[in-house]
Coordinates of C-alpha atoms and ligand atoms in Angstrom, one line a residue:
M816 CA 0.0 0.0 0.0
A817 CA 1.4 3.4 -1.0
A818 CA 2.4 5.4 2.1
V819 CA 1.6 9.1 2.7
K820 CA 4.7 11.0 3.7
T821 CA 5.0 14.5 5.2
I822 CA 8.2 16.1 4.0
A823 CA 9.8 19.1 5.8
T824 CA 10.5 22.1 3.6
T825 CA 11.4 25.8 3.8
P826 CA 9.8 28.6 1.8
F827 CA 11.2 30.0 -1.4
S828 CA 10.8 33.8 -1.9
G829 CA 9.1 35.1 -5.0
Q830 CA 6.4 32.4 -5.6
K831 CA 4.1 35.3 -6.4
P832 CA 1.7 34.6 -9.3
G833 CA 1.8 37.2 -12.1
T834 CA -0.8 38.1 -14.7
S835 CA -1.5 34.4 -15.3
G836 CA -0.1 32.2 -12.6
L837 CA 3.5 31.4 -11.5
R838 CA 6.0 31.5 -14.4
K839 CA 9.7 30.8 -14.0
K840 CA 12.5 29.0 -15.8
V841 CA 12.3 25.2 -15.8
K842 CA 15.6 25.2 -13.8
V843 CA 13.8 27.2 -11.0
F844 CA 10.8 24.8 -11.0
A845 CA 13.0 21.7 -11.1
Q846 CA 14.7 22.7 -7.8
P847 CA 13.9 20.3 -5.0
N848 CA 10.6 21.3 -3.2
Y849 CA 10.0 24.3 -5.5
L850 CA 6.9 22.9 -7.3
E851 CA 5.9 20.9 -4.3
N852 CA 5.8 24.1 -2.1
F853 CA 3.6 25.9 -4.5
V854 CA 1.2 23.0 -5.0
Q855 CA 0.9 22.5 -1.2
A856 CA 0.3 26.2 -0.8
V857 CA -2.6 25.9 -3.3
F858 CA -4.0 22.8 -1.6
D859 CA -3.7 24.5 1.8
S860 CA -5.4 27.6 0.5
I861 CA -8.4 25.9 -1.1
G862 CA -8.5 23.0 1.3
G863 CA -9.8 24.8 4.4
E864 CA -9.0 23.7 7.9
S865 CA -6.9 20.5 7.9
G866 CA -7.6 20.2 4.2
G867 CA -11.2 19.1 4.9
Q868 CA -12.6 20.8 1.8
I869 CA -10.5 18.6 -0.5
A870 CA -11.8 15.2 0.8
G871 CA -14.0 13.5 -1.7
K872 CA -13.4 16.2 -4.4
T873 CA -12.2 15.9 -8.0
L874 CA -9.4 18.0 -9.5
V875 CA -8.6 18.5 -13.2
L876 CA -5.0 18.4 -14.3
G877 CA -3.1 19.0 -17.5
G878 CA -0.8 21.2 -19.4
D879 CA 0.4 22.5 -22.8
G880 CA 2.9 19.6 -23.2
R881 CA 6.0 21.6 -22.8
Y882 CA 9.2 20.3 -21.3
H883 CA 8.7 19.3 -17.6
N884 CA 5.0 18.8 -18.1
R885 CA 5.0 15.1 -17.4
T886 CA 7.4 15.3 -14.5
A887 CA 5.3 18.0 -12.8
I888 CA 2.1 16.0 -13.4
Q889 CA 3.5 12.9 -11.6
T890 CA 4.5 15.1 -8.7
I891 CA 1.1 16.8 -8.5
L892 CA -0.8 13.5 -8.8
K893 CA 1.0 12.0 -5.8
M894 CA 0.5 15.2 -3.8
A895 CA -3.2 15.3 -4.7
A896 CA -3.6 11.7 -3.5
A897 CA -1.7 12.4 -0.2
N898 CA -3.8 15.5 0.4
G899 CA -7.1 13.6 0.1
F900 CA -8.6 14.2 -3.3
A901 CA -10.9 11.5 -4.4
R902 CA -10.2 11.8 -8.1
V903 CA -7.9 13.6 -10.5
M904 CA -8.9 13.9 -14.2
V905 CA -5.8 14.1 -16.4
G906 CA -5.8 14.8 -20.1
R907 CA -4.1 11.9 -22.0
G908 CA -0.4 12.4 -22.3
G909 CA -0.8 15.2 -19.7
I910 CA -2.2 17.4 -22.5
L911 CA -5.0 19.8 -21.9
S912 CA -5.4 23.2 -23.5
T913 CA -6.3 26.0 -21.1
P914 CA -9.8 26.5 -22.6
A915 CA -10.4 22.7 -22.6
A916 CA -9.3 22.6 -19.0
S917 CA -11.9 25.3 -18.2
C918 CA -14.5 23.4 -20.1
V919 CA -13.9 20.2 -18.3
I920 CA -13.7 21.8 -14.8
R921 CA -17.2 23.3 -15.5
K922 CA -18.8 20.3 -17.2
Y923 CA -17.9 17.8 -14.5
K924 CA -18.4 20.3 -11.6
T925 CA -15.0 19.7 -10.2
F926 CA -13.1 21.4 -7.4
G927 CA -11.2 23.4 -10.0
G928 CA -8.0 22.4 -11.8
I929 CA -4.3 22.9 -12.1
I930 CA -3.0 24.0 -15.5
L931 CA 0.6 23.7 -16.3
S932 CA 1.7 26.3 -18.9
A933 CA 3.8 29.2 -19.5
S934 CA 1.5 30.0 -22.5
H935 CA 3.4 31.8 -25.3
N936 CA 6.8 31.7 -23.5
P937 CA 9.3 29.3 -25.1
G938 CA 9.7 25.8 -23.8
G939 CA 12.6 23.5 -23.2
P940 CA 15.2 22.7 -20.4
D941 CA 16.5 26.3 -20.5
E942 CA 13.2 27.9 -21.1
D943 CA 10.0 28.5 -19.2
F944 CA 7.4 26.6 -17.1
G945 CA 4.3 27.7 -15.3
I946 CA 1.4 26.7 -13.1
K947 CA -1.9 28.1 -12.1
Y948 CA -5.0 27.1 -10.2
N949 CA -8.4 27.6 -11.7
I950 CA -11.5 27.8 -9.5
P951 CA -14.6 25.6 -9.8
A952 CA -16.3 28.1 -12.1
G953 CA -13.5 27.3 -14.5
G954 CA -11.5 30.5 -14.6
P955 CA -8.2 31.7 -13.2
A956 CA -8.2 32.2 -9.5
P957 CA -9.1 35.8 -8.6
E958 CA -6.6 38.0 -6.7
A959 CA -8.0 37.1 -3.3
I960 CA -7.1 33.5 -3.8
T961 CA -3.7 34.0 -5.6
E962 CA -2.8 36.4 -2.7
A963 CA -3.7 33.7 -0.1
I964 CA -1.7 31.1 -2.0
Y965 CA 1.3 33.5 -2.1
A966 CA 1.0 34.2 1.6
R967 CA 0.9 30.5 2.4
S968 CA 4.0 29.9 0.2
L969 CA 5.9 32.3 2.4
V970 CA 5.3 30.3 5.6
I971 CA 5.1 26.7 4.3
D972 CA 7.1 24.2 6.4
S973 CA 6.0 20.8 5.0
Y974 CA 4.1 19.1 2.2
K975 CA 2.4 15.8 1.8
T976 CA 3.1 13.3 -0.9
L977 CA 2.6 9.6 -1.7
E978 CA 5.4 7.1 -2.1
A979 CA 4.2 5.4 -5.2
A980 CA 5.3 4.5 -8.8
D981 CA 4.5 6.9 -11.6
V982 CA 1.1 6.7 -13.2
D983 CA 0.5 5.7 -16.9
L984 CA -0.7 8.9 -18.5
D985 CA -1.0 7.5 -22.1
T986 CA -3.8 5.0 -21.8
L987 CA -7.4 6.1 -21.4
G988 CA -9.1 4.8 -18.3
T989 CA -9.1 4.8 -14.6
R990 CA -6.4 3.6 -12.2
A991 CA -5.8 3.8 -8.5
L992 CA -3.1 5.9 -6.9
G993 CA -3.2 5.2 -3.2
G994 CA -6.8 5.9 -2.1
M995 CA -7.3 8.2 -5.1
E996 CA -8.6 7.5 -8.6
V997 CA -6.7 8.8 -11.6
Q998 CA -8.9 9.2 -14.7
V999 CA -7.0 9.6 -17.9
F1000 CA -9.4 11.1 -20.4
D1001 CA -9.5 12.3 -24.0
P1002 CA -8.5 16.0 -23.8
V1003 CA -10.3 16.9 -27.1
A1004 CA -13.7 15.2 -26.9
D1005 CA -15.6 17.4 -24.4
Y1006 CA -14.2 20.6 -25.9
A1007 CA -15.0 19.6 -29.5
E1008 CA -18.6 18.8 -28.4
L1009 CA -18.9 22.2 -26.7
M1010 CA -17.7 24.0 -29.9
E1011 CA -20.2 22.0 -31.9
S1012 CA -23.0 23.3 -29.7
L1013 CA -22.0 27.0 -30.3
F1014 CA -21.3 27.2 -34.0
D1015 CA -23.0 26.2 -37.2
F1016 CA -20.8 23.3 -38.1
S1017 CA -23.0 22.3 -41.1
A1018 CA -22.6 25.8 -42.6
I1019 CA -18.9 25.8 -42.1
R1020 CA -18.6 22.3 -43.5
A1021 CA -20.5 23.5 -46.6
A1022 CA -18.2 26.5 -46.9
F1023 CA -15.1 24.2 -46.9
A1024 CA -16.8 21.8 -49.3
G1025 CA -17.5 24.9 -51.5
G1026 CA -13.9 25.8 -51.7
L1027 CA -13.1 27.9 -48.7
R1028 CA -9.4 27.4 -48.0
M1029 CA -7.7 28.0 -44.6
K1030 CA -4.4 27.4 -42.8
F1031 CA -4.2 27.0 -39.0
D1032 CA -0.8 27.2 -37.4
A1033 CA -0.7 25.3 -34.1
M1034 CA 2.9 26.4 -33.6
H1035 CA 3.9 22.9 -32.4
A1036 CA 1.9 23.6 -29.3
V1037 CA -1.2 22.2 -27.6
T1038 CA -3.9 23.1 -30.2
G1039 CA -2.6 20.7 -32.8
P1040 CA -4.8 17.7 -31.8
Y1041 CA -7.8 20.0 -31.2
A1042 CA -7.5 21.8 -34.5
T1043 CA -6.9 18.5 -36.5
E1044 CA -10.0 16.9 -34.9
I1045 CA -12.3 19.9 -35.3
L1046 CA -11.1 21.5 -38.5
E1047 CA -10.0 18.6 -40.6
R1048 CA -12.1 15.7 -39.2
R1049 CA -15.4 17.2 -38.1
L1050 CA -15.5 20.2 -40.5
G1051 CA -13.9 18.6 -43.5
A1052 CA -11.1 21.2 -44.1
A1053 CA -8.5 19.9 -46.5
A1054 CA -5.8 17.6 -45.0
G1055 CA -2.8 19.8 -44.3
T1056 CA -5.0 22.8 -43.2
V1057 CA -3.3 22.4 -39.7
M1058 CA 0.4 23.3 -39.8
N1059 CA 2.9 22.4 -37.1
G1060 CA 0.2 20.3 -35.5
T1061 CA 2.2 17.9 -33.4
P1062 CA 2.8 19.3 -29.9
L1063 CA 6.6 19.3 -29.1
E1064 CA 8.2 19.8 -25.7
D1065 CA 10.2 22.7 -27.1
F1066 CA 7.7 23.9 -29.6
G1067 CA 10.3 23.1 -32.3
H1068 CA 12.5 25.8 -30.8
G1069 CA 9.8 28.3 -31.6
H1070 CA 8.2 31.0 -29.6
P1071 CA 4.5 29.8 -29.6
D1072 CA 3.1 33.4 -29.6
P1073 CA 0.6 34.0 -32.4
N1074 CA 1.6 37.3 -33.7
L1075 CA 3.0 38.7 -36.9
V1076 CA 6.6 38.2 -35.7
H1077 CA 6.5 34.6 -34.3
A1078 CA 3.8 33.1 -36.5
H1079 CA 5.9 33.8 -39.6
D1080 CA 5.1 30.5 -41.3
L1081 CA 1.5 31.4 -41.3
V1082 CA 2.0 35.0 -42.4
E1083 CA 4.0 33.7 -45.4
A1084 CA 1.3 31.2 -46.2
L1085 CA -1.4 33.9 -46.2
T1086 CA 0.6 36.3 -48.5
G1087 CA -0.1 36.6 -52.2
K1088 CA -3.0 36.3 -54.6
D1089 CA -3.1 32.5 -54.4
A1090 CA -3.0 32.4 -50.6
P1091 CA -5.9 30.7 -48.7
D1092 CA -8.9 32.8 -47.7
F1093 CA -8.4 32.6 -44.0
G1094 CA -5.5 32.0 -41.6
A1095 CA -5.3 31.6 -37.8
A1096 CA -2.8 30.6 -35.2
S1097 CA -2.9 29.8 -31.5
D1098 CA -0.4 29.9 -28.7
G1099 CA 1.4 27.4 -26.4
D1100 CA -1.7 26.6 -24.3
G1101 CA -4.4 27.3 -26.8
D1102 CA -6.0 30.3 -25.3
R1103 CA -4.8 33.0 -27.8
N1104 CA -5.6 33.5 -31.4
M1105 CA -4.4 35.5 -34.4
I1106 CA -6.7 36.0 -37.3
L1107 CA -5.6 36.7 -40.9
G1108 CA -7.3 37.1 -44.2
R1109 CA -5.4 36.9 -47.5
D1110 CA -2.8 39.7 -47.2
F1111 CA -4.8 41.0 -44.3
Y1112 CA -4.1 41.2 -40.5
V1113 CA -7.0 41.6 -38.0
T1114 CA -5.9 43.3 -34.8
P1115 CA -7.3 41.5 -31.7
S1116 CA -9.3 44.5 -30.7
D1117 CA -11.0 44.7 -34.1
S1118 CA -11.5 40.9 -34.0
L1119 CA -13.5 41.2 -30.8
A1120 CA -15.5 44.1 -32.2
V1121 CA -16.3 42.3 -35.5
L1122 CA -17.3 39.1 -33.8
A1123 CA -19.5 41.0 -31.4
A1124 CA -21.2 42.8 -34.2
N1125 CA -21.8 39.5 -36.0
A1126 CA -22.5 37.3 -33.0
T1127 CA -26.1 36.5 -33.8
L1128 CA -24.9 34.6 -36.9
C1129 CA -23.6 32.0 -34.6
P1130 CA -26.3 29.6 -33.2
G1131 CA -24.9 29.8 -29.6
Y1132 CA -25.3 33.6 -29.6
A1133 CA -28.4 33.9 -31.8
K1134 CA -30.2 35.6 -28.9
G1135 CA -27.6 38.4 -28.7
L1136 CA -25.0 39.4 -26.2
K1137 CA -25.6 40.6 -22.7
G1138 CA -22.5 42.8 -22.7
I1139 CA -18.9 43.1 -24.0
A1140 CA -15.9 43.3 -21.7
R1141 CA -12.4 44.3 -22.7
S1142 CA -9.2 44.9 -20.8
M1143 CA -8.2 48.5 -20.4
P1144 CA -5.3 48.5 -22.9
T1145 CA -7.6 46.9 -25.6
S1146 CA -8.9 49.5 -28.1
A1147 CA -12.4 51.0 -27.7
A1148 CA -13.6 49.4 -31.0
P1149 CA -15.8 46.8 -29.1
D1150 CA -17.3 49.7 -27.0
R1151 CA -18.7 51.2 -30.2
V1152 CA -20.4 47.9 -31.1
A1153 CA -21.8 47.7 -27.5
A1154 CA -23.2 51.2 -27.8
K1155 CA -24.9 50.4 -31.1
L1156 CA -26.3 47.2 -29.7
G1157 CA -27.5 49.0 -26.5
I1158 CA -25.6 46.7 -24.2
P1159 CA -23.0 47.5 -21.5
A1160 CA -19.2 47.8 -22.3
W1161 CA -16.9 46.9 -19.4
E1162 CA -13.3 47.9 -19.0
T1163 CA -11.2 45.6 -16.7
P1164 CA -7.5 45.4 -15.8
T1165 CA -5.2 43.1 -17.9
G1166 CA -5.6 39.4 -17.3
W1167 CA -8.6 37.0 -17.9
K1168 CA -9.2 36.6 -14.2
F1169 CA -10.9 39.9 -14.2
F1170 CA -13.7 38.8 -16.6
G1171 CA -14.8 35.9 -14.4
T1172 CA -17.2 37.8 -12.2
L1173 CA -18.9 39.6 -15.1
L1174 CA -19.4 36.3 -17.0
D1175 CA -20.7 34.6 -13.9
A1176 CA -23.1 37.4 -13.2
G1177 CA -24.4 37.4 -16.8
K1178 CA -23.2 41.0 -17.4
A1179 CA -21.0 40.1 -20.3
T1180 CA -21.1 37.4 -23.0
F1181 CA -18.0 38.3 -25.1
C1182 CA -14.6 39.3 -23.7
G1183 CA -11.3 40.2 -25.2
E1184 CA -7.8 41.5 -24.8
E1185 CA -5.5 43.3 -27.2
S1186 CA -2.9 40.5 -26.6
F1187 CA -4.7 38.0 -29.0
G1188 CA -7.2 36.8 -26.4
T1189 CA -10.9 36.4 -27.3
G1190 CA -13.6 34.4 -25.7
S1191 CA -17.1 34.2 -24.3
D1192 CA -19.2 32.8 -21.4
H1193 CA -18.9 29.3 -22.7
V1194 CA -15.8 28.8 -20.5
R1195 CA -13.9 31.1 -18.2
E1196 CA -10.7 31.4 -20.2
K1197 CA -9.8 33.0 -23.4
D1198 CA -10.2 30.5 -26.2
G1199 CA -8.1 30.5 -29.4
L1200 CA -10.0 27.8 -31.4
W1201 CA -13.4 29.3 -30.3
A1202 CA -12.3 32.6 -32.0
V1203 CA -11.2 30.8 -35.1
L1204 CA -14.6 28.9 -35.3
A1205 CA -16.5 32.1 -34.6
W1206 CA -14.7 33.7 -37.6
L1207 CA -15.3 30.6 -39.7
N1208 CA -19.0 30.8 -38.8
V1209 CA -19.2 34.5 -39.8
L1210 CA -17.3 33.8 -43.1
A1211 CA -19.6 31.0 -43.9
A1212 CA -22.7 33.1 -43.2
R1213 CA -21.6 36.3 -44.9
R1214 CA -19.7 34.8 -47.8
Q1215 CA -17.3 37.8 -47.9
S1216 CA -13.6 38.0 -47.4
V1217 CA -12.0 38.8 -44.1
A1218 CA -10.7 42.1 -45.5
D1219 CA -14.1 43.1 -46.8
I1220 CA -15.8 42.3 -43.5
V1221 CA -13.3 44.3 -41.4
T1222 CA -13.2 47.2 -43.9
A1223 CA -17.0 47.4 -43.9
H1224 CA -16.9 47.3 -40.1
W1225 CA -14.6 50.4 -40.1
T1226 CA -16.8 52.2 -42.5
E1227 CA -19.8 51.6 -40.3
Y1228 CA -18.1 52.3 -36.9
G1229 CA -14.9 54.3 -37.7
R1230 CA -11.5 52.7 -37.1
N1231 CA -9.8 52.6 -33.7
V1232 CA -6.2 52.7 -35.1
Y1233 CA -4.1 50.7 -32.7
S1234 CA -0.7 49.4 -32.0
R1235 CA 1.3 47.9 -29.1
H1236 CA 5.0 48.3 -28.7
D1237 CA 6.9 46.0 -26.5
Y1238 CA 10.4 46.6 -25.1
E1239 CA 11.5 43.2 -23.9
G1240 CA 14.3 42.3 -21.5
I1241 CA 15.0 45.7 -20.2
D1242 CA 16.6 46.3 -16.8
S1243 CA 14.0 45.8 -14.0
A1244 CA 15.2 48.8 -12.0
A1245 CA 15.1 51.0 -15.0
A1246 CA 11.6 49.8 -15.8
E1247 CA 10.3 50.5 -12.3
G1248 CA 12.0 53.9 -12.4
L1249 CA 10.2 54.7 -15.7
M1250 CA 6.8 53.8 -14.3
E1251 CA 7.5 55.8 -11.1
H1252 CA 8.4 58.8 -13.3
L1253 CA 5.2 58.4 -15.3
R1254 CA 3.2 58.1 -12.1
G1255 CA 4.6 61.4 -10.9
L1256 CA 3.5 63.4 -13.9
S1257 CA 0.6 65.7 -13.8
L1258 CA -0.4 66.4 -17.4
K1259 CA -4.0 67.6 -17.4
G1260 CA -4.5 70.5 -19.8
R1261 CA -0.9 70.1 -21.2
K1262 CA -0.5 70.4 -25.0
L1263 CA 1.7 67.6 -26.5
G1264 CA 2.0 68.2 -30.2
A1265 CA -1.5 68.5 -31.7
Y1266 CA -3.0 66.8 -28.6
T1267 CA -4.3 68.2 -25.3
V1268 CA -4.2 65.9 -22.3
A1269 CA -7.7 65.3 -20.8
F1270 CA -6.3 63.3 -17.8
N1271 CA -3.6 60.9 -16.8
D1272 CA -3.9 58.3 -14.1
D1273 CA -2.8 54.8 -12.9
F1274 CA -5.8 52.7 -13.8
A1275 CA -7.6 51.4 -10.7
Y1276 CA -10.6 49.0 -11.0
T1277 CA -13.5 48.2 -8.7
D1278 CA -15.1 45.0 -9.7
P1279 CA -18.8 45.8 -10.3
V1280 CA -19.9 42.4 -9.0
D1281 CA -17.9 41.7 -5.9
G1282 CA -16.5 45.2 -5.1
S1283 CA -12.9 44.1 -5.0
V1284 CA -10.4 46.8 -5.8
S1285 CA -7.2 46.4 -8.0
K1286 CA -4.8 49.3 -8.2
K1287 CA -1.8 50.2 -10.3
Q1288 CA -3.1 48.4 -13.4
G1289 CA -1.4 50.7 -16.0
I1290 CA -0.7 54.3 -16.6
R1291 CA -3.1 56.0 -19.0
V1292 CA -2.6 59.3 -20.7
V1293 CA -5.9 60.2 -22.4
F1294 CA -6.3 63.1 -24.8
E1295 CA -9.3 65.3 -25.3
D1296 CA -10.2 63.7 -28.7
G1297 CA -10.2 60.2 -27.0
S1298 CA -6.7 59.2 -28.3
R1299 CA -4.5 57.7 -25.6
V1300 CA -1.2 56.1 -24.7
V1301 CA -1.0 53.4 -22.0
F1302 CA 2.1 52.0 -20.2
R1303 CA 2.3 48.8 -18.3
L1304 CA 5.0 46.4 -17.2
S1305 CA 4.4 42.7 -18.2
G1306 CA 3.5 40.3 -15.4
T1307 CA 4.2 37.1 -17.4
G1308 CA 7.9 37.4 -18.3
T1309 CA 10.8 35.5 -16.7
E1310 CA 13.8 37.6 -17.6
G1311 CA 14.3 41.3 -16.7
A1312 CA 11.2 43.5 -17.4
T1313 CA 9.0 44.1 -20.4
L1314 CA 7.5 47.5 -21.0
R1315 CA 4.3 47.5 -23.0
V1316 CA 3.2 50.8 -24.7
Y1317 CA -0.3 50.8 -26.1
I1318 CA -1.2 53.5 -28.6
E1319 CA -4.7 54.3 -29.9
R1320 CA -6.4 57.0 -32.0
Y1321 CA -9.9 57.0 -33.4
E1322 CA -10.2 57.7 -37.1
P1323 CA -13.7 58.4 -38.4
D1324 CA -12.5 59.2 -42.0
A1325 CA -12.9 56.1 -44.2
S1326 CA -10.4 57.5 -46.7
K1327 CA -7.7 57.1 -44.1
H1328 CA -8.6 53.6 -42.9
H1329 CA -6.1 51.9 -45.1
L1330 CA -3.1 53.6 -43.6
D1331 CA -0.5 51.6 -41.7
P1332 CA -1.1 52.1 -38.0
Q1333 CA 2.7 52.9 -37.5
V1334 CA 2.2 55.8 -39.9
A1335 CA -1.2 56.9 -38.7
L1336 CA 0.0 56.8 -35.1
A1337 CA 3.5 58.3 -35.6
D1338 CA 2.9 61.5 -33.6
L1339 CA 1.4 59.6 -30.7
I1340 CA 4.2 57.1 -30.7
K1341 CA 6.7 59.9 -30.4
I1342 CA 4.7 61.5 -27.6
A1343 CA 4.7 58.2 -25.7
R1344 CA 8.4 57.7 -26.1
D1345 CA 9.2 61.3 -25.0
L1346 CA 6.8 61.2 -22.0
A1347 CA 8.3 57.9 -20.7
E1348 CA 11.9 59.0 -21.5
I1349 CA 12.3 55.5 -23.0
K1350 CA 15.6 56.1 -24.7
A1351 CA 17.3 57.8 -21.7
R1352 CA 15.9 55.3 -19.2
T1353 CA 16.2 52.0 -21.1
G1354 CA 18.8 52.7 -23.8
R1355 CA 16.3 51.5 -26.4
T1356 CA 15.4 53.5 -29.4
E1357 CA 13.0 50.9 -31.0
P1358 CA 10.7 48.3 -29.5
T1359 CA 11.5 44.6 -29.7
V1360 CA 8.0 43.5 -30.9
I1361 CA 5.3 45.6 -32.6
T1362 CA 1.8 44.2 -32.8
Ligands
VG1_1954 C1 0.0 39.1 -21.1 C2 -1.0 39.8 -21.8 C3 -2.4 39.7 -21.1 C4 -2.7 38.2 -20.9 C5 -1.6 37.5 -20.2 C6 -1.8 36.0 -20.1 O1 0.2 39.6 -19.8 O2 -0.7 41.2 -22.0 O3 -3.4 40.4 -21.8 O4 -3.9 38.1 -20.2 O5 -0.3 37.7 -21.0 O6 -1.9 35.4 -21.4 P1 1.4 40.6 -19.5 O7 1.3 40.9 -18.0 O8 2.7 40.0 -19.9 O9 1.1 41.9 -20.3 V1 -1.5 33.8 -21.7 O10 -2.0 33.4 -23.2 O11 0.2 34.0 -21.5 O12 -2.0 33.0 -20.4
CO1955 CO1 -1.8 31.5 -23.5

């Protein structure tokens, strides 16, 4: 009989979850007791007094398949058994995309789940790993819970594990681990069924049969099996529609971030007059998406706006939307759609965890972030393939090109010209200093070039459902015409600091909608660089990534 052991440990500093869980280098996670401490801190926080809450409960477990995924899963399984869980549901091979995990947590009414992912960060022995706990509603733990986990991690002195052999993760079925049951399940089936309930699969199937051509770049990450099953098998897209579809531990040395820089294979495939009609990519853990037409890029903010404006074409949303939520740095394009539909538009801090209460309360149906995240109330995570299927549904119903649909949207609503500039790997102290400098500025009424500052602040958010307050969520400089520049430091990186600068201007004039955002926003980009003293403080004259 496998024996429960209590192992003495001492805390590590800095196990503080960022925007989306705890992310560190694999080498950090692989240190003795590092992962164990964090997992025990999670179990202690959600387990209540003496872990009593955990007894008899089911946990969902899986990850994006990156290096260290299987090792971490074995560790967590043994700890879950020792801590009293009745059952853990693990995706076969340890695979579970983030939205599929959220789907399964909700469908089987489990006591939440643990998702192993560093999302779009590279994978491999010298790269990144990550872990987060999602609550029974299916979404990322809210700040109150992540703070409790962090506080626990600072005082932890022991953890519980089971002395037992590793569990077979590759065969479907149920097996015992001590007194606990491990259920290895098909990670795709429940998710595919949910997608089929939301979108018009027969219309999409007819569109493919009628000649619609697409490419989907899984970037050697977790969405490969999901996309192959749904797009090629269930919807009849041509074989080879899914590129880079086999999940690899190091993502083929790639950077599984679906943007114009990292999804270059896809961008190339969608260029030229013989290119397919539609292109899409997803990230490491399957929650992000990039949408392309032939020779056409759709910004994530516009994608949310266009999908919201066309939502009723999708059977799952035929009755209309209750509201649209976007993160603060996301462009206001979705707000214009909400205004026209007469439904509320919500503005939250960055990170999907802030959408959970709005979705649970039925105040919002669609949500999105400028960082290639789109989703709805069908789960409590952003969902890459959901966005791709929503676009396919709209394309099948409207029978127009991606470019025509977006251009018509701009003509109707005006264009929120938008860009994000990232300065990656800058010195952390310099980054903090830059933010402090911006925080100290008082700009109201100041003229900067052709713009007059309406106000500047550090975004603070009061959750309209539970009243919780989150401060210091990004510096905004908003001009009288509604244009703005926003500055934030990334909370997902593992090396130095990343400064994100978000630039937006509203352009009502359709004759200017075709302009490259870098050109149309040039004066605001300069204002942002000057205000933040980027060159003097970071030594950088140009951003590392522009999206
Ligand atoms: C980034 C994005 C944010 C997103 C987060 C997690 O955070 O900006 O919008 O929610 O990543 O996405 P940050 O703090 O680096 O700006 V994922 O796909 O990495 O879980
Ligand atoms: Co992700």
